[in-house]
Amino acid sequence: MQTTRPTPDKEAIALLPEFDRLGLDRITLVDTVAQAREAAAALHDHAAWGFDTESKPTFFKDQVSDGPHIVQLATLQHAWVFQLHDPACRELVAGLLADAAFTKAGFGLGDDTKRIVSKLLVEPAGVLELNHVFRERGYRKDMGVKGAVAVLFNQRFIKSKKAATSNWANPRLSEAQLVYAANDAYAAARVHAALRLS
């Protein structure tokens, strides 16, 4: 019988050294089709990408989100934050997500996938829910990016609550938003690579 592996609690994680996040020098904001083509060419050199999306928060009970407003894809070296205002850029991102030749690894992707189907009209292919991999390895508690980074790297992943609940539909994203969004995808790429090696 498989043993249940413990997940560190908040208090234990708080004591760990900080996870080394990507700085702005390794993050590219993509909001035109030309930039999206460049990003796609760089991503195509890698078989697996960290993947996440962000949507403008909803504050009322029956309010429906028209997100995602951005899609983040990352390799072990770099992250791209795609804004979806431009229809041609949106189409290119939809093509990347629908391409089954590449693994898109992330956490809690059920909601993201539903929103992508609704907004981009494609079913993301090659999606790997990292939480399921941890389940298969005996971790019973739902594993998010913070828990995974603590378990695999013995480090603390910093997430800004302020950035998390900010307006992702803004035409101009702040530096804090870019760092937050990019590192969610980057951490997923790092976790996926570490799981493959372990």
mmCIF file of C-alpha atoms in Angstrom:
data_model
loop_
_atom_site.group_PDB
_atom_site.id
_atom_site.type_symbol
_atom_site.label_atom_id
_atom_site.label_comp_id
_atom_site.label_asym_id
_atom_site.label_seq_id
_atom_site.Cartn_x
_atom_site.Cartn_y
_atom_site.Cartn_z
ATOM 1 C CA MET A 1 0.000 0.000 0.000
ATOM 2 C CA GLN A 2 1.307 3.438 -0.970
ATOM 3 C CA THR A 3 2.205 5.655 1.967
ATOM 4 C CA THR A 4 0.721 9.123 2.196
ATOM 5 C CA ARG A 5 3.402 11.762 1.925
ATOM 6 C CA PRO A 6 3.049 14.880 4.061
ATOM 7 C CA THR A 7 2.720 18.333 2.548
ATOM 8 C CA PRO A 8 4.402 21.120 4.517
ATOM 9 C CA ASP A 9 1.996 23.525 6.215
ATOM 10 C CA LYS A 10 1.992 27.341 5.879
ATOM 11 C CA GLU A 11 4.080 27.797 9.012
ATOM 12 C CA ALA A 12 6.781 25.400 7.784
ATOM 13 C CA ILE A 13 6.820 26.974 4.311
ATOM 14 C CA ALA A 14 7.168 30.476 5.823
ATOM 15 C CA LEU A 15 10.548 29.462 7.292
ATOM 16 C CA LEU A 16 12.047 28.322 3.986
ATOM 17 C CA PRO A 17 14.419 30.399 1.848
ATOM 18 C CA GLU A 18 12.814 32.266 -1.050
ATOM 19 C CA PHE A 19 12.337 30.637 -4.474
ATOM 20 C CA ASP A 20 14.476 32.409 -7.078
ATOM 21 C CA ARG A 21 11.885 34.062 -9.315
ATOM 22 C CA LEU A 22 12.341 35.435 -12.811
ATOM 23 C CA GLY A 23 13.100 39.143 -12.988
ATOM 24 C CA LEU A 24 11.783 41.509 -15.654
ATOM 25 C CA ASP A 25 14.906 40.829 -17.767
ATOM 26 C CA ARG A 26 13.600 37.295 -18.375
ATOM 27 C CA ILE A 27 9.935 38.173 -18.884
ATOM 28 C CA THR A 28 8.450 39.321 -22.181
ATOM 29 C CA LEU A 29 5.093 41.059 -22.423
ATOM 30 C CA VAL A 30 3.394 40.070 -25.676
ATOM 31 C CA ASP A 31 0.595 42.248 -27.022
ATOM 32 C CA THR A 32 1.089 42.312 -30.818
ATOM 33 C CA VAL A 33 1.005 39.534 -33.366
ATOM 34 C CA ALA A 34 4.659 40.200 -34.314
ATOM 35 C CA GLN A 35 5.718 39.697 -30.669
ATOM 36 C CA ALA A 36 3.490 36.615 -30.465
ATOM 37 C CA ARG A 37 5.226 35.092 -33.505
ATOM 38 C CA GLU A 38 8.641 35.684 -31.893
ATOM 39 C CA ALA A 39 7.427 34.132 -28.642
ATOM 40 C CA ALA A 40 5.982 31.106 -30.473
ATOM 41 C CA ALA A 41 9.285 30.541 -32.294
ATOM 42 C CA ALA A 42 11.170 30.573 -28.963
ATOM 43 C CA LEU A 43 8.617 28.283 -27.284
ATOM 44 C CA HIS A 44 8.758 25.780 -30.144
ATOM 45 C CA ASP A 45 12.380 25.014 -29.161
ATOM 46 C CA HIS A 46 11.094 23.409 -25.931
ATOM 47 C CA ALA A 47 8.932 20.293 -25.540
ATOM 48 C CA ALA A 48 7.220 21.430 -22.331
ATOM 49 C CA TRP A 49 5.976 24.775 -21.051
ATOM 50 C CA GLY A 50 4.774 26.051 -17.723
ATOM 51 C CA PHE A 51 1.222 27.294 -18.229
ATOM 52 C CA ASP A 52 -1.244 29.532 -16.427
ATOM 53 C CA THR A 53 -3.826 32.226 -17.113
ATOM 54 C CA GLU A 54 -5.140 35.265 -15.258
ATOM 55 C CA SER A 55 -8.613 36.784 -15.412
ATOM 56 C CA LYS A 56 -9.945 40.048 -14.063
ATOM 57 C CA PRO A 57 -11.564 39.175 -10.718
ATOM 58 C CA THR A 58 -15.344 39.065 -10.395
ATOM 59 C CA PHE A 59 -16.845 40.602 -7.279
ATOM 60 C CA PHE A 60 -20.574 39.818 -7.518
ATOM 61 C CA LYS A 61 -22.391 36.527 -7.132
ATOM 62 C CA ASP A 62 -23.690 36.111 -10.690
ATOM 63 C CA GLN A 63 -20.989 38.124 -12.437
ATOM 64 C CA VAL A 64 -19.507 36.115 -15.329
ATOM 65 C CA SER A 65 -15.822 36.493 -16.099
ATOM 66 C CA ASP A 66 -14.913 37.268 -19.694
ATOM 67 C CA GLY A 67 -11.383 36.003 -19.039
ATOM 68 C CA PRO A 68 -8.796 34.857 -19.462
ATOM 69 C CA HIS A 69 -7.273 38.268 -20.053
ATOM 70 C CA ILE A 70 -3.728 36.980 -20.184
ATOM 71 C CA VAL A 71 -2.065 33.635 -20.880
ATOM 72 C CA GLN A 72 1.387 32.849 -19.477
ATOM 73 C CA LEU A 73 3.761 30.312 -20.996
ATOM 74 C CA ALA A 74 7.260 29.696 -19.662
ATOM 75 C CA THR A 75 10.377 27.626 -20.234
ATOM 76 C CA LEU A 76 13.112 27.050 -17.645
ATOM 77 C CA GLN A 77 14.820 30.231 -18.867
ATOM 78 C CA HIS A 78 12.107 32.710 -19.816
ATOM 79 C CA ALA A 79 8.410 33.548 -19.538
ATOM 80 C CA TRP A 80 6.005 35.208 -21.955
ATOM 81 C CA VAL A 81 2.889 37.021 -20.785
ATOM 82 C CA PHE A 82 0.392 37.206 -23.656
ATOM 83 C CA GLN A 83 -2.283 39.887 -23.558
ATOM 84 C CA LEU A 84 -5.394 38.947 -25.492
ATOM 85 C CA HIS A 85 -6.764 42.327 -26.675
ATOM 86 C CA ASP A 86 -5.470 41.946 -30.244
ATOM 87 C CA PRO A 87 -7.527 39.380 -32.252
ATOM 88 C CA ALA A 88 -4.493 38.216 -34.261
ATOM 89 C CA CYS A 89 -2.430 37.758 -31.084
ATOM 90 C CA ARG A 90 -5.362 35.887 -29.521
ATOM 91 C CA GLU A 91 -5.553 33.571 -32.536
ATOM 92 C CA LEU A 92 -1.849 32.780 -32.328
ATOM 93 C CA VAL A 93 -2.100 31.988 -28.596
ATOM 94 C CA ALA A 94 -5.103 29.740 -29.319
ATOM 95 C CA GLY A 95 -2.946 27.859 -31.843
ATOM 96 C CA LEU A 96 -0.162 27.364 -29.283
ATOM 97 C CA LEU A 97 -2.597 26.043 -26.681
ATOM 98 C CA ALA A 98 -4.291 23.680 -29.134
ATOM 99 C CA ASP A 99 -0.979 22.147 -30.272
ATOM 100 C CA ALA A 100 -0.785 18.659 -28.724
ATOM 101 C CA ALA A 101 2.929 18.334 -29.580
ATOM 102 C CA PHE A 102 3.847 20.432 -26.523
ATOM 103 C CA THR A 103 3.158 19.688 -22.853
ATOM 104 C CA LYS A 104 1.545 22.577 -20.931
ATOM 105 C CA ALA A 105 2.085 21.960 -17.222
ATOM 106 C CA GLY A 106 0.372 23.894 -14.458
ATOM 107 C CA PHE A 107 -1.723 23.851 -11.287
ATOM 108 C CA GLY A 108 -5.505 24.076 -10.930
ATOM 109 C CA LEU A 109 -6.066 24.288 -14.661
ATOM 110 C CA GLY A 110 -9.717 23.164 -14.762
ATOM 111 C CA ASP A 111 -11.111 26.664 -14.574
ATOM 112 C CA ASP A 112 -8.446 28.064 -16.923
ATOM 113 C CA THR A 113 -9.290 25.402 -19.517
ATOM 114 C CA LYS A 114 -13.037 26.165 -19.384
ATOM 115 C CA ARG A 115 -12.398 29.867 -19.865
ATOM 116 C CA ILE A 116 -10.004 29.237 -22.761
ATOM 117 C CA VAL A 117 -12.610 27.076 -24.527
ATOM 118 C CA SER A 118 -15.196 29.816 -24.054
ATOM 119 C CA LYS A 119 -12.975 32.768 -25.068
ATOM 120 C CA LEU A 120 -10.425 31.356 -27.525
ATOM 121 C CA LEU A 121 -12.718 28.649 -28.930
ATOM 122 C CA VAL A 122 -10.055 25.940 -28.684
ATOM 123 C CA GLU A 123 -9.623 22.982 -26.370
ATOM 124 C CA PRO A 124 -6.112 23.190 -24.887
ATOM 125 C CA ALA A 125 -4.169 20.018 -25.770
ATOM 126 C CA GLY A 126 -1.242 18.389 -24.000
ATOM 127 C CA VAL A 127 -2.307 19.882 -20.669
ATOM 128 C CA LEU A 128 -0.709 18.299 -17.591
ATOM 129 C CA GLU A 129 -2.320 19.038 -14.224
ATOM 130 C CA LEU A 130 0.667 18.850 -11.860
ATOM 131 C CA ASN A 131 -1.572 18.277 -8.845
ATOM 132 C CA HIS A 132 -2.540 14.883 -10.361
ATOM 133 C CA VAL A 133 1.146 13.902 -10.614
ATOM 134 C CA PHE A 134 1.611 14.631 -6.902
ATOM 135 C CA ARG A 135 -1.540 12.617 -6.124
ATOM 136 C CA GLU A 136 -0.102 9.644 -7.995
ATOM 137 C CA ARG A 137 3.056 9.974 -5.902
ATOM 138 C CA GLY A 138 1.185 9.702 -2.615
ATOM 139 C CA TYR A 139 0.475 13.320 -1.690
ATOM 140 C CA ARG A 140 -3.153 13.401 -0.571
ATOM 141 C CA LYS A 141 -3.549 17.112 0.034
ATOM 142 C CA ASP A 142 -4.267 19.276 -3.017
ATOM 143 C CA MET A 143 -0.905 20.498 -4.193
ATOM 144 C CA GLY A 144 -0.620 24.054 -5.421
ATOM 145 C CA VAL A 145 2.473 25.851 -6.625
ATOM 146 C CA LYS A 146 3.515 26.886 -3.069
ATOM 147 C CA GLY A 147 3.363 23.336 -1.721
ATOM 148 C CA ALA A 148 5.109 21.898 -4.774
ATOM 149 C CA VAL A 149 7.988 24.388 -4.596
ATOM 150 C CA ALA A 150 8.374 23.635 -0.871
ATOM 151 C CA VAL A 151 8.375 19.838 -1.407
ATOM 152 C CA LEU A 152 10.697 19.745 -4.430
ATOM 153 C CA PHE A 153 13.074 22.654 -3.817
ATOM 154 C CA ASN A 154 12.707 23.268 -0.081
ATOM 155 C CA GLN A 155 11.918 26.892 -0.942
ATOM 156 C CA ARG A 156 9.118 29.384 -0.369
ATOM 157 C CA PHE A 157 7.203 30.635 -3.400
ATOM 158 C CA ILE A 158 6.067 34.242 -2.892
ATOM 159 C CA LYS A 159 2.634 35.192 -4.241
ATOM 160 C CA SER A 160 1.385 38.763 -3.962
ATOM 161 C CA LYS A 161 -2.269 38.902 -2.909
ATOM 162 C CA LYS A 162 -2.490 42.432 -4.293
ATOM 163 C CA ALA A 163 -1.287 41.339 -7.756
ATOM 164 C CA ALA A 164 -3.504 38.231 -7.681
ATOM 165 C CA THR A 165 -6.671 40.296 -7.302
ATOM 166 C CA SER A 166 -5.605 43.135 -9.618
ATOM 167 C CA ASN A 167 -7.254 44.052 -12.917
ATOM 168 C CA TRP A 168 -5.759 41.702 -15.498
ATOM 169 C CA ALA A 169 -7.852 43.294 -18.268
ATOM 170 C CA ASN A 170 -5.863 46.542 -18.010
ATOM 171 C CA PRO A 171 -4.267 47.497 -21.341
ATOM 172 C CA ARG A 172 -1.102 48.383 -19.382
ATOM 173 C CA LEU A 173 0.010 45.772 -16.886
ATOM 174 C CA SER A 174 2.194 46.862 -13.967
ATOM 175 C CA GLU A 175 5.649 45.414 -13.311
ATOM 176 C CA ALA A 176 4.219 43.671 -10.233
ATOM 177 C CA GLN A 177 1.541 42.018 -12.392
ATOM 178 C CA LEU A 178 4.116 40.867 -14.951
ATOM 179 C CA VAL A 179 6.384 39.371 -12.282
ATOM 180 C CA TYR A 180 3.436 37.642 -10.578
ATOM 181 C CA ALA A 181 1.969 36.191 -13.773
ATOM 182 C CA ALA A 182 5.247 35.112 -15.339
ATOM 183 C CA ASN A 183 6.466 33.355 -12.217
ATOM 184 C CA ASP A 184 3.305 31.285 -11.835
ATOM 185 C CA ALA A 185 4.082 29.734 -15.222
ATOM 186 C CA TYR A 186 7.840 29.628 -14.597
ATOM 187 C CA ALA A 187 7.420 27.807 -11.261
ATOM 188 C CA ALA A 188 5.158 25.267 -13.002
ATOM 189 C CA ALA A 189 7.880 24.705 -15.642
ATOM 190 C CA ARG A 190 10.487 24.177 -12.893
ATOM 191 C CA VAL A 191 8.209 21.793 -10.964
ATOM 192 C CA HIS A 192 7.431 19.798 -14.115
ATOM 193 C CA ALA A 193 11.150 19.460 -14.958
ATOM 194 C CA ALA A 194 11.982 18.376 -11.388
ATOM 195 C CA LEU A 195 9.182 15.774 -11.355
ATOM 196 C CA ARG A 196 10.451 14.292 -14.609
ATOM 197 C CA LEU A 197 13.919 13.898 -13.117
ATOM 198 C CA SER A 198 12.798 12.466 -9.770
#
